[in-house]
CSV table of C-alpha atoms in Angstrom, one decimal:
chain,number,residue,atom,x,y,z
X,1,MET,CA,-56.1,72.0,-65.9
X,2,ALA,CA,-57.1,68.3,-65.6
X,3,SER,CA,-59.3,66.8,-62.9
X,4,LEU,CA,-61.1,63.6,-62.2
X,5,PRO,CA,-64.7,63.4,-63.6
X,6,LYS,CA,-67.2,64.1,-60.9
X,7,ASP,CA,-68.5,60.5,-60.6
X,8,LEU,CA,-65.0,59.1,-60.1
X,9,SER,CA,-64.1,61.9,-57.7
X,10,ASP,CA,-67.2,61.4,-55.6
X,11,ALA,CA,-66.6,57.6,-55.6
X,12,LEU,CA,-63.0,58.0,-54.6
X,13,ASP,CA,-63.8,60.5,-51.8
X,14,SER,CA,-66.4,58.1,-50.4
X,15,VAL,CA,-63.8,55.3,-50.3
X,16,LEU,CA,-61.0,57.4,-48.8
X,17,GLY,CA,-63.3,58.8,-46.2
X,18,ARG,CA,-63.2,55.5,-44.4
X,19,PHE,CA,-59.6,56.0,-43.4
X,20,ALA,CA,-57.7,58.6,-41.4
X,21,PRO,CA,-55.5,60.7,-43.7
X,22,ALA,CA,-52.5,60.3,-41.5
X,23,ASP,CA,-52.8,56.5,-41.8
X,24,MET,CA,-53.1,56.7,-45.6
X,25,THR,CA,-50.0,59.0,-45.7
X,26,ARG,CA,-48.0,56.4,-43.8
X,27,SER,CA,-49.2,53.6,-46.1
X,28,VAL,CA,-48.2,55.7,-49.1
X,29,GLN,CA,-44.7,56.2,-47.8
X,30,ASN,CA,-44.4,52.5,-47.1
X,31,LEU,CA,-45.5,51.7,-50.6
X,32,ILE,CA,-43.1,54.2,-52.2
X,33,GLN,CA,-40.3,52.5,-50.3
X,34,GLN,CA,-41.3,49.1,-51.6
X,35,TYR,CA,-41.3,50.4,-55.2
X,36,ARG,CA,-37.9,52.0,-54.8
X,37,GLU,CA,-36.4,48.8,-53.4
X,38,GLY,CA,-38.0,46.6,-56.1
X,39,PHE,CA,-40.2,43.6,-55.8
X,40,ASP,CA,-41.1,40.4,-57.7
X,41,PRO,CA,-44.0,41.2,-60.1
X,42,ALA,CA,-45.8,38.2,-58.8
X,43,ASP,CA,-45.8,39.6,-55.3
X,44,THR,CA,-49.0,41.3,-54.2
X,45,VAL,CA,-47.8,44.7,-53.0
X,46,LEU,CA,-51.3,46.2,-52.5
X,47,GLY,CA,-52.2,43.6,-49.9
X,48,SER,CA,-54.5,45.5,-47.6
X,49,GLU,CA,-57.6,47.8,-48.0
X,50,ILE,CA,-55.8,50.8,-46.6
X,51,ASP,CA,-52.8,50.3,-48.9
X,52,VAL,CA,-55.1,50.1,-52.0
X,53,ALA,CA,-57.2,53.1,-50.9
X,54,ALA,CA,-54.0,55.2,-50.1
X,55,TYR,CA,-52.4,54.3,-53.4
X,56,ALA,CA,-55.7,55.1,-55.3
X,57,GLY,CA,-55.8,58.5,-53.5
X,58,TYR,CA,-52.2,59.1,-54.2
X,59,ARG,CA,-52.0,58.1,-57.8
X,60,MET,CA,-55.4,57.9,-59.5
X,61,PRO,CA,-55.7,61.7,-60.2
X,62,ALA,CA,-52.3,61.9,-61.9
X,63,THR,CA,-52.6,58.6,-63.7
X,64,PHE,CA,-56.1,59.6,-65.0
X,65,ALA,CA,-54.7,62.9,-66.2
X,66,ALA,CA,-51.8,61.3,-68.1
X,67,ILE,CA,-53.9,58.5,-69.6
X,68,SER,CA,-56.7,60.8,-70.6
X,69,THR,CA,-54.2,63.1,-72.4
X,70,ALA,CA,-52.6,60.3,-74.2
X,71,LEU,CA,-56.0,58.9,-75.3
X,72,ARG,CA,-57.2,62.3,-76.3
X,73,HIS,CA,-54.2,62.8,-78.6
X,74,THR,CA,-54.8,59.3,-80.0
X,75,ALA,CA,-58.5,60.1,-80.7
X,76,GLU,CA,-57.5,63.4,-82.4
X,77,MET,CA,-55.3,61.5,-84.8
X,78,ALA,CA,-57.8,58.7,-85.4
X,79,PRO,CA,-61.2,60.5,-85.5
X,80,GLY,CA,-62.9,57.5,-87.2
X,81,PHE,CA,-61.9,55.1,-84.5
X,82,ALA,CA,-64.9,54.2,-82.4
X,83,PRO,CA,-64.0,51.3,-80.2
X,84,ARG,CA,-66.6,49.0,-78.7
X,85,THR,CA,-64.4,46.8,-76.6
X,86,HIS,CA,-61.5,47.7,-74.3
X,87,VAL,CA,-59.0,45.6,-72.3
X,88,ASP,CA,-56.8,47.3,-69.7
X,89,VAL,CA,-53.8,45.2,-68.6
X,90,GLY,CA,-52.4,45.6,-65.1
X,91,GLY,CA,-55.3,48.0,-64.6
X,92,GLY,CA,-55.1,48.4,-60.8
X,93,THR,CA,-58.3,50.1,-59.6
X,94,GLY,CA,-59.5,50.8,-63.2
X,95,THR,CA,-58.2,54.3,-63.9
X,96,ALA,CA,-57.8,53.6,-67.6
X,97,ILE,CA,-61.3,52.4,-68.2
X,98,TRP,CA,-62.7,55.6,-66.7
X,99,ALA,CA,-60.4,57.6,-68.9
X,100,ALA,CA,-61.2,55.6,-72.1
X,101,THR,CA,-65.0,55.8,-71.7
X,102,GLY,CA,-64.6,59.6,-71.3
X,103,ILE,CA,-62.8,59.8,-74.6
X,104,TRP,CA,-64.9,57.1,-76.5
X,105,PRO,CA,-68.5,56.9,-75.5
X,106,SER,CA,-68.8,54.2,-78.1
X,107,LEU,CA,-67.3,51.7,-75.6
X,108,GLU,CA,-69.8,49.0,-74.6
X,109,SER,CA,-67.6,46.2,-73.1
X,110,VAL,CA,-64.5,46.7,-70.9
X,111,ALA,CA,-62.3,44.4,-69.0
X,112,VAL,CA,-59.5,44.9,-66.4
X,113,LEU,CA,-56.7,42.4,-65.8
X,114,GLU,CA,-55.1,42.9,-62.4
X,115,GLN,CA,-53.2,40.7,-60.0
X,116,ALA,CA,-54.0,42.3,-56.6
X,117,PRO,CA,-57.4,41.1,-55.3
X,118,LYS,CA,-57.8,44.1,-53.0
X,119,ALA,CA,-57.2,46.4,-56.0
X,120,ILE,CA,-59.9,44.6,-58.0
X,121,ALA,CA,-62.3,44.9,-55.1
X,122,LEU,CA,-61.8,48.6,-54.8
X,123,GLY,CA,-62.0,49.0,-58.6
X,124,LYS,CA,-65.3,47.3,-58.6
X,125,ARG,CA,-66.6,49.5,-55.8
X,126,LEU,CA,-65.6,52.6,-57.6
X,127,ALA,CA,-67.1,51.4,-60.8
X,128,LYS,CA,-70.5,51.0,-59.3
X,129,ARG,CA,-70.7,54.8,-59.0
X,130,ALA,CA,-69.8,55.4,-62.7
X,131,GLU,CA,-72.2,57.1,-65.0
X,132,SER,CA,-70.9,55.0,-67.9
X,133,PRO,CA,-72.7,51.6,-68.2
X,134,ALA,CA,-69.4,50.2,-69.7
X,135,VAL,CA,-67.5,51.0,-66.5
X,136,ARG,CA,-70.3,49.9,-64.2
X,137,ASP,CA,-70.5,46.5,-66.0
X,138,ALA,CA,-66.7,46.1,-66.4
X,139,ARG,CA,-65.3,42.6,-66.1
X,140,TRP,CA,-62.5,42.2,-63.6
X,141,GLU,CA,-60.0,39.3,-63.9
X,142,GLN,CA,-57.1,38.3,-61.6
X,143,ALA,CA,-54.0,37.8,-63.7
X,144,VAL,CA,-50.2,37.9,-63.2
X,145,ILE,CA,-48.3,39.5,-66.1
X,146,ARG,CA,-45.3,37.3,-67.0
X,147,GLY,CA,-43.7,37.0,-70.4
X,148,THR,CA,-47.0,37.2,-72.2
X,149,VAL,CA,-50.5,38.4,-71.6
X,150,THR,CA,-53.6,36.2,-72.1
X,151,LYS,CA,-56.4,38.5,-73.1
X,152,PRO,CA,-59.5,38.5,-75.3
X,153,PRO,CA,-59.4,40.3,-78.7
X,154,ALA,CA,-60.3,44.0,-78.3
X,155,ASP,CA,-60.6,47.2,-80.3
X,156,LEU,CA,-58.6,49.0,-77.7
X,157,VAL,CA,-55.8,47.6,-75.4
X,158,THR,CA,-54.1,49.8,-72.8
X,159,MET,CA,-51.4,49.3,-70.3
X,160,SER,CA,-50.2,52.1,-68.1
X,161,TYR,CA,-47.3,52.4,-65.6
X,162,VAL,CA,-46.7,48.6,-65.7
X,163,LEU,CA,-43.7,48.0,-68.0
X,164,ASN,CA,-41.5,49.6,-65.3
X,165,GLU,CA,-42.6,46.9,-62.9
X,166,LEU,CA,-41.7,44.0,-65.2
X,167,PRO,CA,-38.2,42.4,-65.7
X,168,PRO,CA,-36.5,43.9,-68.7
X,169,ASP,CA,-36.3,40.5,-70.5
X,170,THR,CA,-40.1,40.0,-70.3
X,171,GLN,CA,-41.2,43.4,-71.7
X,172,GLU,CA,-40.9,42.6,-75.4
X,173,GLY,CA,-43.0,39.5,-75.1
X,174,VAL,CA,-45.6,41.4,-73.1
X,175,VAL,CA,-45.9,44.1,-75.7
X,176,ARG,CA,-46.1,41.6,-78.6
X,177,SER,CA,-49.0,39.9,-76.8
X,178,LEU,CA,-50.7,43.2,-76.2
X,179,ALA,CA,-50.7,43.9,-79.9
X,180,ALA,CA,-52.2,40.5,-80.9
X,181,GLN,CA,-55.8,40.9,-82.0
X,182,ALA,CA,-56.0,44.6,-81.1
X,183,ARG,CA,-57.1,47.4,-83.3
X,184,MET,CA,-55.4,50.1,-81.2
X,185,VAL,CA,-52.7,49.7,-78.4
X,186,VAL,CA,-51.8,52.6,-76.1
X,187,LEU,CA,-49.0,52.4,-73.6
X,188,VAL,CA,-48.1,55.0,-70.9
X,189,GLU,CA,-45.0,55.1,-68.7
X,190,PRO,CA,-43.5,57.7,-66.4
X,191,GLY,CA,-42.0,60.7,-68.2
X,192,THR,CA,-38.4,59.9,-67.2
X,193,PRO,CA,-35.5,58.9,-69.4
X,194,ALA,CA,-36.0,55.3,-68.2
X,195,GLY,CA,-39.7,55.5,-68.9
X,196,TYR,CA,-39.2,56.9,-72.4
X,197,ALA,CA,-36.6,54.2,-73.1
X,198,ARG,CA,-39.3,51.5,-72.3
X,199,ILE,CA,-41.8,53.3,-74.5
X,200,SER,CA,-39.3,53.7,-77.3
X,201,ALA,CA,-38.5,49.9,-77.2
X,202,ALA,CA,-42.2,49.1,-77.1
X,203,ARG,CA,-42.7,51.4,-80.1
X,204,ASP,CA,-40.2,49.4,-82.1
X,205,VAL,CA,-41.9,46.1,-81.1
X,206,LEU,CA,-45.3,47.5,-82.1
X,207,ILE,CA,-44.0,48.6,-85.5
X,208,ASP,CA,-42.3,45.2,-86.0
X,209,GLN,CA,-45.7,43.6,-85.3
X,210,GLY,CA,-47.1,45.5,-88.3
X,211,LEU,CA,-48.8,48.3,-86.4
X,212,SER,CA,-48.6,52.0,-87.4
X,213,VAL,CA,-47.8,54.7,-84.9
X,214,VAL,CA,-50.7,57.0,-84.3
X,215,ALA,CA,-49.4,59.3,-81.6
X,216,PRO,CA,-47.3,61.1,-80.5
X,217,CYS,CA,-44.9,60.5,-83.3
X,218,PRO,CA,-45.7,61.9,-86.8
X,219,HIS,CA,-43.8,59.0,-88.4
X,220,ASP,CA,-42.7,55.3,-88.0
X,221,HIS,CA,-39.0,56.1,-88.4
X,222,VAL,CA,-36.4,55.7,-85.7
X,223,CYS,CA,-36.9,58.3,-83.0
X,224,PRO,CA,-34.7,61.4,-83.9
X,225,ILE,CA,-34.2,62.5,-80.3
X,226,PRO,CA,-30.6,61.8,-79.1
X,227,ARG,CA,-30.9,59.4,-76.2
X,228,ASP,CA,-27.9,60.8,-74.3
X,229,ARG,CA,-29.2,64.4,-74.4
X,230,ASP,CA,-33.0,64.3,-74.2
X,231,TRP,CA,-36.1,62.2,-74.1
X,232,CYS,CA,-39.6,62.4,-75.4
X,233,HIS,CA,-42.2,63.1,-72.7
X,234,PHE,CA,-45.2,65.3,-72.1
X,235,SER,CA,-46.8,67.0,-69.1
X,236,VAL,CA,-50.3,67.6,-67.8
X,237,ARG,CA,-51.3,69.8,-64.9
X,238,LEU,CA,-54.0,68.6,-62.6
X,239,ASN,CA,-55.9,69.9,-59.6
X,240,ARG,CA,-55.1,68.6,-56.1
X,241,SER,CA,-58.0,68.2,-53.6
X,242,ALA,CA,-57.3,69.0,-50.0
X,243,LEU,CA,-57.2,65.3,-49.2
X,244,HIS,CA,-54.9,64.7,-52.2
X,245,ARG,CA,-52.5,67.3,-50.8
X,246,GLN,CA,-52.6,65.8,-47.4
X,247,ILE,CA,-51.8,62.3,-48.6
X,248,LYS,CA,-49.0,63.6,-50.7
X,249,VAL,CA,-47.7,65.9,-47.9
X,250,GLY,CA,-47.9,68.7,-50.4
X,251,THR,CA,-48.9,72.4,-50.2
X,252,LEU,CA,-49.6,73.3,-53.8
X,253,GLY,CA,-53.1,73.1,-55.2
X,254,PHE,CA,-51.8,71.5,-58.4
X,255,GLU,CA,-49.1,69.1,-59.7
X,256,ASP,CA,-47.6,68.4,-63.1
X,257,GLU,CA,-47.6,64.8,-64.2
X,258,LYS,CA,-44.9,64.0,-66.7
X,259,PHE,CA,-45.4,60.9,-68.9
X,260,SER,CA,-44.3,59.2,-72.1
X,261,TYR,CA,-46.6,57.2,-74.3
X,262,VAL,CA,-47.1,55.5,-77.7
X,263,ALA,CA,-50.3,54.7,-79.5
X,264,ALA,CA,-50.2,52.3,-82.5
X,265,SER,CA,-53.0,51.0,-84.7
X,266,ALA,CA,-53.5,48.0,-86.9
X,267,GLN,CA,-54.7,50.4,-89.6
X,268,PRO,CA,-52.9,53.6,-90.7
X,269,TRP,CA,-54.4,57.0,-90.0
X,270,ALA,CA,-53.5,60.4,-91.3
X,271,ARG,CA,-50.6,61.6,-89.3
X,272,ALA,CA,-49.8,64.8,-87.5
X,273,ALA,CA,-47.5,67.0,-89.5
X,274,ASN,CA,-45.5,67.8,-86.4
X,275,ARG,CA,-45.7,67.2,-82.6
X,276,VAL,CA,-44.8,69.9,-80.1
X,277,LEU,CA,-42.1,68.5,-77.8
X,278,ARG,CA,-41.8,71.2,-75.1
X,279,HIS,CA,-43.7,74.1,-73.6
X,280,PRO,CA,-43.8,76.6,-76.5
X,281,LEU,CA,-41.9,79.9,-75.7
X,282,LYS,CA,-44.5,82.6,-76.0
X,283,ARG,CA,-43.4,86.3,-76.2
X,284,LYS,CA,-45.2,89.4,-77.4
X,285,GLY,CA,-45.7,88.9,-81.1
X,286,LEU,CA,-43.7,85.6,-81.3
X,287,VAL,CA,-44.1,81.9,-80.5
X,288,SER,CA,-41.1,79.5,-80.6
X,289,MET,CA,-41.8,75.7,-80.8
X,290,ARG,CA,-39.6,72.6,-80.7
X,291,LEU,CA,-41.1,70.1,-83.1
X,292,CYS,CA,-40.8,66.4,-84.0
X,293,THR,CA,-41.4,66.3,-87.7
X,294,GLY,CA,-42.4,63.7,-90.2
X,295,GLY,CA,-39.3,64.0,-92.3
X,296,GLU,CA,-36.7,66.5,-90.8
X,297,GLY,CA,-36.3,65.1,-87.3
X,298,VAL,CA,-36.4,67.6,-84.5
X,299,THR,CA,-36.6,71.2,-85.5
X,300,ASP,CA,-37.3,74.6,-84.1
X,301,GLU,CA,-40.0,76.8,-85.6
X,302,ILE,CA,-40.7,80.5,-84.9
X,303,VAL,CA,-44.1,81.9,-85.7
X,304,SER,CA,-44.6,85.7,-85.5
X,305,LYS,CA,-47.4,88.1,-86.0
X,306,ARG,CA,-46.6,88.4,-89.7
X,307,HIS,CA,-47.7,84.8,-90.1
X,308,GLY,CA,-51.4,85.9,-89.5
X,309,ASP,CA,-53.6,82.9,-88.8
X,310,ALA,CA,-50.7,80.7,-88.0
X,311,TYR,CA,-49.6,83.0,-85.2
X,312,ARG,CA,-53.2,83.1,-83.8
X,313,MET,CA,-53.2,79.3,-83.7
X,314,ALA,CA,-49.7,79.2,-82.3
X,315,ARG,CA,-50.7,81.3,-79.3
X,316,ASP,CA,-53.1,78.5,-78.2
X,317,VAL,CA,-50.8,75.5,-78.9
X,318,SER,CA,-49.5,73.5,-75.9
X,319,TRP,CA,-46.8,71.0,-75.2
X,320,GLY,CA,-47.9,67.7,-76.8
X,321,ASP,CA,-50.2,69.2,-79.4
X,322,GLU,CA,-49.9,68.5,-83.1
X,323,TRP,CA,-48.8,71.5,-85.2
X,324,PRO,CA,-50.4,72.9,-87.1
X,325,PRO,CA,-53.7,71.8,-85.7
X,326,SER,CA,-55.8,69.7,-88.0
X,327,THR,CA,-59.5,69.4,-88.4
X,328,GLY,CA,-59.5,65.7,-88.8
X,329,ASP,CA,-62.2,64.2,-91.0
X,330,GLY,CA,-62.0,60.6,-90.0
X,331,SER,CA,-60.2,59.5,-93.1
X,332,GLU,CA,-57.3,57.0,-93.2
X,333,GLU,CA,-54.0,57.5,-95.1
C-alpha cells in the first residue's frame, strides 16, 4: 500500500494544520465544482492559501501514488537511465519532483513550471522540508500552458493530470513541445476512458516525434484494446490519514487511485514481454492474467502449479506489472 514519504507527509501536515478541517472541506467542494463546470486554463483556480492547502491535502497523496507507480514501472524498464535533470510541467505544489527523486536519487537539478502563484508558494514551502537536496533547491517558474511549452532541456520531463485541463486542439502541440530535447517523457492522466484517450493520443504523438515507448506498452504498435469496450489503466492503493479522510468526507482508511500513463524515451530500451492489464485472478493452484503482449495483442494466460517457478512468480504479480518479471541488466535493445 502506497503512502507519502515521511518528509513530505510531515511537511504537508504542518501546512494543513494552519487551517480548520471543515474550512478545507468546503474549499475542496468548491474546487471540485469549478473543475466540473470547466474553466479557462489561463484562469488561476487555486487563488487563495486555503484553496491551495485544501487541494494539496485532497490530491497530493493520490497523485504521488500514481506518479510514483508510473515512474517505478519506467525505471524497471530502463534500469540504465539515471537522470540528472528533471522538468515537471504544470507541477502544482511539486508532487512529481518528490516522486521522481524517490525513484532516481541521481537527480541533481529539478524545475517546476506552474501558473498559480499560491501553488508555487506552497510548493516551495513543502520543498524546504525535503530530505532530497534536488527538491529543496528546486527552481519554480510561473508559466501558463498554451499550445506549446517553453522549457529547458532535461533528462526527464513529466506532466501529470494536466492534459485534461487543456483545450483538445492544444494538446498535441503541448506534447510535441514536451518531447523536444528530453531523454524521457512521462505523462499521467486519470484512469478513465477519457483520460486513457488523451494518453493514447499523446502516445501516438511521442512515437511520431521519434521516441520509443518504455512503459506500460510492450510495443510501439497501435493499442490493441478496443476503444468502445475497454481502456488501458492501472490502480494503486494508498493509505488515508485521519485528516485526509476528513477532507474527503470519507470513512475508509485507504483509497484506490486509478490512472493511465505513458513513458517514452529518445533511446530504445529492452521491452517488457507482456503487461498485466487487470488484477490477476488468483485461486488455489491457479493464476489467470489478462496481458497486453508485444505481438499478439491482448491475451489471457493461465498459470497453474504444474508450471513450477512460473506459478510461484505469478502468485506475486500485480496489476500493472510486467510478465514474466525481468531482472533488467541496464542494456538497451
